[in-house]
GROMACS .gro file of C-alpha atoms in nm:
model
  346
    1MET     CA    1  15.592  17.291  10.689
    2GLN     CA    2  15.320  17.406  10.449
    3MET     CA    3  15.217  17.044  10.377
    4GLY     CA    4  15.182  16.974  10.749
    5THR     CA    5  14.982  17.290  10.809
    6THR     CA    6  14.759  17.203  10.508
    7ALA     CA    7  14.694  16.844  10.628
    8ILE     CA    8  14.581  16.955  10.974
    9PRO     CA    9  14.299  17.183  10.852
   10LEU     CA   10  14.190  16.911  10.604
   11ALA     CA   11  14.162  16.651  10.880
   12THR     CA   12  13.977  16.901  11.096
   13ALA     CA   13  13.737  16.976  10.812
   14VAL     CA   14  13.669  16.606  10.756
   15ALA     CA   15  13.610  16.550  11.127
   16ASN     CA   16  13.374  16.847  11.141
   17LEU     CA   17  13.189  16.714  10.836
   18LEU     CA   18  13.148  16.371  10.995
   19ASP     CA   19  13.030  16.528  11.319
   20GLY     CA   20  12.776  16.730  11.124
   21LEU     CA   21  12.652  16.424  10.941
   22ALA     CA   22  12.623  16.236  11.270
   23ASP     CA   23  12.424  16.520  11.426
   24ALA     CA   24  12.201  16.535  11.120
   25TYR     CA   25  12.152  16.159  11.133
   26GLN     CA   26  12.059  16.171  11.501
   27SER     CA   27  11.815  16.452  11.428
   28ALA     CA   28  11.663  16.248  11.145
   29LEU     CA   29  11.616  15.950  11.376
   30ALA     CA   30  11.397  16.169  11.593
   31VAL     CA   31  11.147  16.189  11.308
   32PRO     CA   32  10.880  15.913  11.344
   33GLY     CA   33  10.928  15.625  11.103
   34VAL     CA   34  11.291  15.695  11.010
   35ALA     CA   35  11.426  15.434  11.250
   36ILE     CA   36  11.195  15.171  11.100
   37VAL     CA   37  11.311  15.263  10.750
   38VAL     CA   38  11.673  15.225  10.859
   39VAL     CA   39  11.610  14.879  11.001
   40ILE     CA   40  11.424  14.774  10.684
   41LEU     CA   41  11.710  14.898  10.467
   42PHE     CA   42  11.961  14.699  10.670
   43LEU     CA   43  11.743  14.388  10.649
   44ALA     CA   44  11.708  14.428  10.272
   45LEU     CA   45  12.083  14.463  10.245
   46GLY     CA   46  12.122  14.151  10.459
   47VAL     CA   47  11.889  13.955  10.229
   48ALA     CA   48  12.090  14.066   9.925
   49VAL     CA   49  12.421  13.978  10.089
   50SER     CA   50  12.287  13.639  10.205
   51THR     CA   51  12.170  13.558   9.852
   52TYR     CA   52  12.515  13.640   9.718
   53ALA     CA   53  12.675  13.432   9.995
   54LEU     CA   54  12.459  13.132   9.904
   55ARG     CA   55  12.570  13.161   9.542
   56LEU     CA   56  12.932  13.155   9.653
   57LEU     CA   57  12.897  12.880   9.913
   58GLY     CA   58  12.626  12.665   9.749
   59ARG     CA   59  12.851  12.431   9.553
   60PRO     CA   60  13.126  12.397   9.819
   61VAL     CA   61  12.865  12.310  10.083
   62ALA     CA   62  12.693  12.063   9.848
   63ARG     CA   63  13.028  11.893   9.783
   64ARG     CA   64  13.108  11.890  10.153
   65PHE     CA   65  12.784  11.719  10.259
   66ALA     CA   66  12.673  11.410  10.070
   67ARG     CA   67  12.313  11.437  10.191
   68GLU     CA   68  12.108  11.700  10.012
   69SER     CA   69  11.887  11.769  10.314
   70VAL     CA   70  12.186  11.850  10.538
   71ALA     CA   71  12.330  12.081  10.272
   72HIS     CA   72  11.996  12.264  10.253
   73VAL     CA   73  11.987  12.309  10.631
   74VAL     CA   74  12.345  12.444  10.639
   75LEU     CA   75  12.273  12.693  10.363
   76ARG     CA   76  11.955  12.808  10.537
   77GLY     CA   77  12.155  12.853  10.857
   78ILE     CA   78  12.412  13.068  10.675
   79ARG     CA   79  12.137  13.280  10.525
   80LEU     CA   80  11.966  13.324  10.861
   81VAL     CA   81  12.289  13.421  11.038
   82VAL     CA   82  12.371  13.686  10.776
   83ILE     CA   83  12.021  13.835  10.793
   84LEU     CA   84  12.027  13.840  11.175
   85LEU     CA   85  12.365  14.013  11.177
   86PHE     CA   86  12.242  14.285  10.945
   87GLY     CA   87  11.922  14.311  11.147
   88ALA     CA   88  12.121  14.364  11.467
   89ALA     CA   89  12.335  14.622  11.288
   90GLY     CA   90  12.019  14.796  11.169
   91LEU     CA   91  11.878  14.811  11.521
   92SER     CA   92  12.204  14.951  11.649
   93ALA     CA   93  12.210  15.208  11.368
   94ALA     CA   94  11.854  15.305  11.452
   95GLY     CA   95  11.957  15.378  11.807
   96VAL     CA   96  11.784  15.080  11.960
   97GLU     CA   97  11.978  14.906  12.234
   98LEU     CA   98  11.932  14.533  12.239
   99GLY     CA   99  11.922  14.534  12.618
  100ASN     CA  100  11.611  14.749  12.613
  101ILE     CA  101  11.407  14.499  12.413
  102VAL     CA  102  11.484  14.197  12.633
  103LEU     CA  103  11.185  14.106  12.848
  104SER     CA  104  11.201  14.032  13.213
  105VAL     CA  105  11.303  13.683  13.323
  106THR     CA  106  10.950  13.584  13.426
  107VAL     CA  107  10.781  13.704  13.107
  108PHE     CA  108  11.055  13.560  12.892
  109SER     CA  109  11.025  13.222  13.064
  110ALA     CA  110  10.648  13.223  13.009
  111VAL     CA  111  10.692  13.304  12.640
  112VAL     CA  112  10.945  13.023  12.601
  113ALA     CA  113  10.720  12.775  12.782
  114VAL     CA  114  10.403  12.863  12.591
  115VAL     CA  115  10.523  12.964  12.245
  116LEU     CA  116  10.877  12.848  12.189
  117ALA     CA  117  10.864  12.506  12.356
  118PRO     CA  118  10.688  12.328  12.061
  119ILE     CA  119  10.917  12.503  11.815
  120VAL     CA  120  11.227  12.404  12.011
  121GLY     CA  121  11.095  12.048  12.033
  122SER     CA  122  11.043  12.034  11.656
  123ILE     CA  123  11.393  12.172  11.596
  124ILE     CA  124  11.546  11.910  11.824
  125SER     CA  125  11.346  11.642  11.646
  126GLY     CA  126  11.468  11.783  11.314
  127VAL     CA  127  11.827  11.747  11.430
  128PHE     CA  128  11.761  11.381  11.513
  129VAL     CA  129  11.588  11.328  11.178
  130LEU     CA  130  11.889  11.468  10.996
  131ALA     CA  131  12.129  11.268  11.210
  132ASP     CA  132  11.942  10.935  11.196
  133GLN     CA  133  11.884  10.962  10.820
  134PRO     CA  134  11.550  10.774  10.807
  135PHE     CA  135  11.484  10.916  10.460
  136GLU     CA  136  11.626  11.161  10.210
  137ILE     CA  137  11.486  11.413   9.964
  138GLY     CA  138  11.333  11.220   9.674
  139ASP     CA  139  11.257  10.903   9.876
  140MET     CA  140  10.908  10.758   9.871
  141VAL     CA  141  10.764  10.719  10.222
  142GLU     CA  142  10.443  10.584  10.370
  143LEU     CA  143  10.288  10.775  10.660
  144PRO     CA  144  10.113  10.608  10.956
  145ASP     CA  145   9.770  10.672  10.801
  146GLY     CA  146   9.870  10.486  10.483
  147THR     CA  147   9.938  10.797  10.273
  148ARG     CA  148  10.227  10.759  10.030
  149GLY     CA  149  10.434  11.039   9.884
  150PHE     CA  150  10.777  11.173   9.796
  151VAL     CA  151  10.993  11.373  10.035
  152ASP     CA  152  11.028  11.720   9.886
  153ASP     CA  153  11.220  11.902  10.159
  154ILE     CA  154  11.356  11.845  10.511
  155THR     CA  155  11.404  12.135  10.752
  156LEU     CA  156  11.477  12.156  11.122
  157ARG     CA  157  11.108  12.207  11.201
  158TYR     CA  158  10.914  12.007  10.945
  159THR     CA  159  10.928  11.774  10.646
  160LYS     CA  160  10.743  11.842  10.320
  161VAL     CA  161  10.583  11.546  10.141
  162PHE     CA  162  10.411  11.544   9.802
  163THR     CA  163  10.159  11.259   9.802
  164VAL     CA  164  10.086  11.037   9.504
  165ASP     CA  165   9.739  11.199   9.496
  166ASN     CA  166   9.906  11.533   9.408
  167THR     CA  167   9.848  11.684   9.751
  168PHE     CA  168  10.099  11.863   9.972
  169GLU     CA  169  10.158  11.782  10.339
  170VAL     CA  170  10.380  11.956  10.594
  171ILE     CA  171  10.461  11.716  10.878
  172PRO     CA  172  10.630  11.835  11.202
  173ASN     CA  173  10.948  11.648  11.276
  174SER     CA  174  10.822  11.573  11.627
  175TYR     CA  175  10.537  11.373  11.470
  176ILE     CA  176  10.786  11.181  11.256
  177ARG     CA  177  10.991  11.090  11.563
  178ASP     CA  178  10.688  10.966  11.755
  179HIS     CA  179  10.525  10.768  11.473
  180ARG     CA  180  10.629  10.503  11.227
  181VAL     CA  181  10.719  10.636  10.883
  182THR     CA  182  10.812  10.368  10.628
  183ASN     CA  183  11.079  10.446  10.369
  184LEU     CA  184  10.991  10.256  10.052
  185SER     CA  185  11.294  10.353   9.844
  186ALA     CA  186  11.586  10.399  10.082
  187GLU     CA  187  11.859  10.191   9.922
  188ASP     CA  188  11.680   9.926   9.718
  189GLU     CA  189  11.365  10.027   9.528
  190ARG     CA  190  11.259   9.668   9.466
  191THR     CA  191  10.943   9.592   9.661
  192ARG     CA  192  10.782   9.255   9.725
  193LEU     CA  193  10.408   9.229   9.669
  194THR     CA  194  10.164   8.943   9.720
  195LEU     CA  195   9.855   8.826   9.536
  196PRO     CA  196   9.608   8.571   9.683
  197VAL     CA  197   9.442   8.336   9.435
  198VAL     CA  198   9.181   8.070   9.524
  199VAL     CA  199   9.131   7.775   9.289
  200THR     CA  200   8.893   7.483   9.317
  201TYR     CA  201   8.991   7.153   9.475
  202GLU     CA  202   8.928   6.984   9.140
  203SER     CA  203   9.199   7.196   8.973
  204ASP     CA  204   9.549   7.081   8.891
  205ILE     CA  205   9.729   7.265   9.173
  206GLU     CA  206  10.082   7.226   9.039
  207ARG     CA  207   9.964   7.342   8.696
  208ALA     CA  208   9.791   7.638   8.856
  209ARG     CA  209  10.104   7.741   9.046
  210SER     CA  210  10.316   7.718   8.732
  211LEU     CA  211  10.072   7.923   8.523
  212ILE     CA  212  10.037   8.194   8.789
  213GLU     CA  213  10.416   8.227   8.814
  214ARG     CA  214  10.442   8.247   8.434
  215ALA     CA  215  10.174   8.516   8.422
  216ALA     CA  216  10.358   8.732   8.675
  217THR     CA  217  10.688   8.687   8.491
  218SER     CA  218  10.530   8.818   8.170
  219CYS     CA  219  10.470   9.163   8.325
  220LYS     CA  220  10.738   9.421   8.247
  221THR     CA  221  10.711   9.584   8.589
  222VAL     CA  222  10.792   9.256   8.766
  223ILE     CA  223  11.142   9.117   8.816
  224GLU     CA  224  11.163   8.801   8.604
  225GLY     CA  225  11.445   8.636   8.796
  226GLY     CA  226  11.813   8.655   8.874
  227PRO     CA  227  12.013   8.622   9.197
  228ASP     CA  228  11.822   8.590   9.519
  229ILE     CA  229  11.735   8.918   9.689
  230ARG     CA  230  11.897   8.956  10.029
  231ILE     CA  231  11.708   9.115  10.318
  232GLY     CA  232  11.919   9.111  10.631
  233VAL     CA  233  12.049   8.758  10.674
  234ALA     CA  234  11.767   8.600  10.473
  235ARG     CA  235  11.751   8.550  10.098
  236TYR     CA  236  11.436   8.536   9.887
  237PRO     CA  237  11.396   8.423   9.525
  238ALA     CA  238  11.378   8.713   9.284
  239ARG     CA  239  11.150   8.534   9.038
  240PRO     CA  240  10.774   8.517   9.107
  241THR     CA  241  10.690   8.221   9.329
  242CYS     CA  242  10.346   8.077   9.401
  243TYR     CA  243  10.291   7.892   9.730
  244ILE     CA  244  10.006   7.685   9.871
  245ASP     CA  245   9.890   7.907  10.155
  246ALA     CA  246   9.594   7.717  10.301
  247TYR     CA  247   9.310   7.476  10.230
  248GLY     CA  248   9.010   7.704  10.255
  249ASP     CA  249   8.639   7.643  10.276
  250HIS     CA  250   8.579   7.714   9.907
  251GLY     CA  251   8.907   7.611   9.748
  252VAL     CA  252   9.285   7.591   9.771
  253GLU     CA  253   9.430   7.930   9.869
  254LEU     CA  254   9.746   8.012   9.674
  255THR     CA  255   9.971   8.310   9.743
  256LEU     CA  256  10.185   8.460   9.469
  257ARG     CA  257  10.492   8.654   9.584
  258TYR     CA  258  10.670   8.870   9.332
  259TRP     CA  259  10.909   9.165   9.329
  260ALA     CA  260  10.815   9.495   9.166
  261LYS     CA  261  11.100   9.694   9.017
  262ASN     CA  262  10.997  10.011   9.206
  263PRO     CA  263  10.736  10.101   9.470
  264PHE     CA  264  10.595  10.409   9.300
  265LYS     CA  265  10.285  10.250   9.144
  266PRO     CA  266  10.196   9.937   9.343
  267LEU     CA  267   9.831   9.936   9.238
  268THR     CA  268   9.927   9.951   8.870
  269VAL     CA  269  10.171   9.663   8.909
  270ARG     CA  270   9.919   9.456   9.102
  271SER     CA  271   9.653   9.520   8.841
  272GLN     CA  272   9.884   9.413   8.560
  273VAL     CA  273   9.971   9.089   8.740
  274GLN     CA  274   9.606   9.012   8.814
  275THR     CA  275   9.513   9.077   8.450
  276ALA     CA  276   9.788   8.844   8.332
  277VAL     CA  277   9.676   8.571   8.574
  278TRP     CA  278   9.315   8.608   8.461
  279ASN     CA  279   9.407   8.590   8.093
  280ILE     CA  280   9.628   8.286   8.124
  281LEU     CA  281   9.372   8.088   8.327
  282GLU     CA  282   9.054   8.189   8.144
  283ASP     CA  283   9.155   8.213   7.778
  284ASP     CA  284   9.248   7.847   7.737
  285ASP     CA  285   8.958   7.609   7.807
  286SER     CA  286   9.189   7.309   7.801
  287ILE     CA  287   9.359   7.417   8.123
  288ASP     CA  288   9.231   7.217   8.417
  289VAL     CA  289   9.239   7.513   8.655
  290GLU     CA  290   8.936   7.710   8.772
  291PHE     CA  291   8.891   8.002   9.005
  292ALA     CA  292   8.695   7.916   9.316
  293TYR     CA  293   8.406   8.120   9.451
  294PRO     CA  294   8.195   8.089   9.765
  295HIS     CA  295   7.920   7.829   9.732
  296SER     CA  296   7.720   7.607   9.965
  297HIS     CA  297   7.555   7.262   9.940
  298LEU     CA  298   7.252   7.175  10.150
  299VAL     CA  299   7.243   6.805  10.242
  300PHE     CA  300   6.945   6.636  10.412
  301ASP     CA  301   6.948   6.287  10.552
  302ASP     CA  302   6.758   6.083  10.809
  303THR     CA  303   6.919   6.268  11.099
  304SER     CA  304   6.873   6.624  10.974
  305GLY     CA  305   6.496   6.630  10.937
  306VAL     CA  306   6.263   6.657  10.641
  307ALA     CA  307   6.278   6.921  10.366
  308GLN     CA  308   5.950   7.010  10.195
  309VAL     CA  309   6.033   7.048   9.825
  310THR     CA  310   5.773   7.114   9.554
  311MET     CA  311   5.853   7.057   9.188
  312ARG     CA  312   5.646   7.239   8.924
  313GLU     CA  313   5.645   7.195   8.552
  314GLU     CA  314   5.751   7.474   8.320
  315GLY     CA  315   5.398   7.516   8.182
  316GLY     CA  316   5.249   7.548   8.529
  317VAL     CA  317   5.507   7.808   8.625
  318SER     CA  318   5.433   8.008   8.309
  319HIS     CA  319   5.055   7.985   8.371
  320GLU     CA  320   5.093   8.098   8.732
  321ARG     CA  321   5.316   8.390   8.627
  322ALA     CA  322   5.065   8.500   8.360
  323THR     CA  323   4.777   8.480   8.612
  324HIS     CA  324   4.972   8.689   8.859
  325GLU     CA  325   5.055   8.953   8.597
  326SER     CA  326   4.689   8.974   8.480
  327HIS     CA  327   4.572   9.009   8.839
  328ALA     CA  328   4.823   9.291   8.896
  329GLU     CA  329   4.702   9.469   8.582
  330SER     CA  330   4.337   9.441   8.690
  331VAL     CA  331   4.422   9.587   9.030
  332GLU     CA  332   4.606   9.878   8.870
  333GLY     CA  333   4.317   9.934   8.623
  334GLY     CA  334   4.064   9.939   8.906
  335ALA     CA  335   4.267  10.191   9.098
  336ALA     CA  336   4.293  10.410   8.786
  337ASP     CA  337   3.912  10.391   8.724
  338GLY     CA  338   3.847  10.487   9.083
  339ALA     CA  339   4.073  10.787   9.052
  340ASP     CA  340   3.901  10.897   8.729
  341SER     CA  341   3.550  10.867   8.878
  342GLY     CA  342   3.661  11.061   9.180
  343ALA     CA  343   3.795  11.335   8.955
  344GLU     CA  344   3.462  11.351   8.762
  345GLU     CA  345   3.265  11.386   9.086
  346ASN     CA  346   3.487  11.674   9.193
   0.00000   0.00000   0.00000
């Protein structure tokens, strides 16, 4: 009986202590700023717990989802849910009822229409971007304005792209859905490039085509050959191939098609190929291939009228040039003398 009588006063004492602490806590909440401190403490605790949760769930989520962008979105969602739960608990602990902070239906609808509608649209677009898988983190993309860069991060609202010019762009997912974004390294990094070359009509065309193909093959960044590259149902030769494109006004227009091993530095690859073509055609004088350039011939006959042409000897041209230079010097000397005499008069 003594144990029972001892347990009852102990329970009563504990209950009285808890009631006292509750009353003291409620009294402390009446002090300005205490409620805010409580909410901040709960949020800080939520951030710490969410960080620990990400450490525990990071690897399982990464193994569960093959795409890195989806795994990032799931982990961000877990972090946000944990922080919101602790935030709600903090508001409740601070004595704030969630029903009291909800706006009226009219005001809330206006806020959603004006402020939240673009955000909701971007989030929906982000869901479609993640579901359609147009690109992945690390892929090289080309934006509608021609800017190229690497995808750094994909969220529900925006996509981060580091450009090749070392700039940083944040693109809303709604913009990506409405515009054409080209993925240059989705599954196959090999990229086909073209190089136009114009040679004279007097050149050996077959020899020119062979030399241009050989020049492109000599570049390390160009695929030398191998099995044909398949694009859809079509197949294209992997080795550089030079075609006769057109018979132009100034020469035969050739088009070299070649495959670069990766799309990251297209200008560098194109420059290397052009340098190789220039060297192989210009270094050897015995090659009967010449670059063409714009030129015109004026032809007069009985039907086109009469052209007045005057031929002068070299001596006459030199004498006329010397006379003109002496006349110019005399004019400049006279102007200088006039300026000096005017200065003396002043």
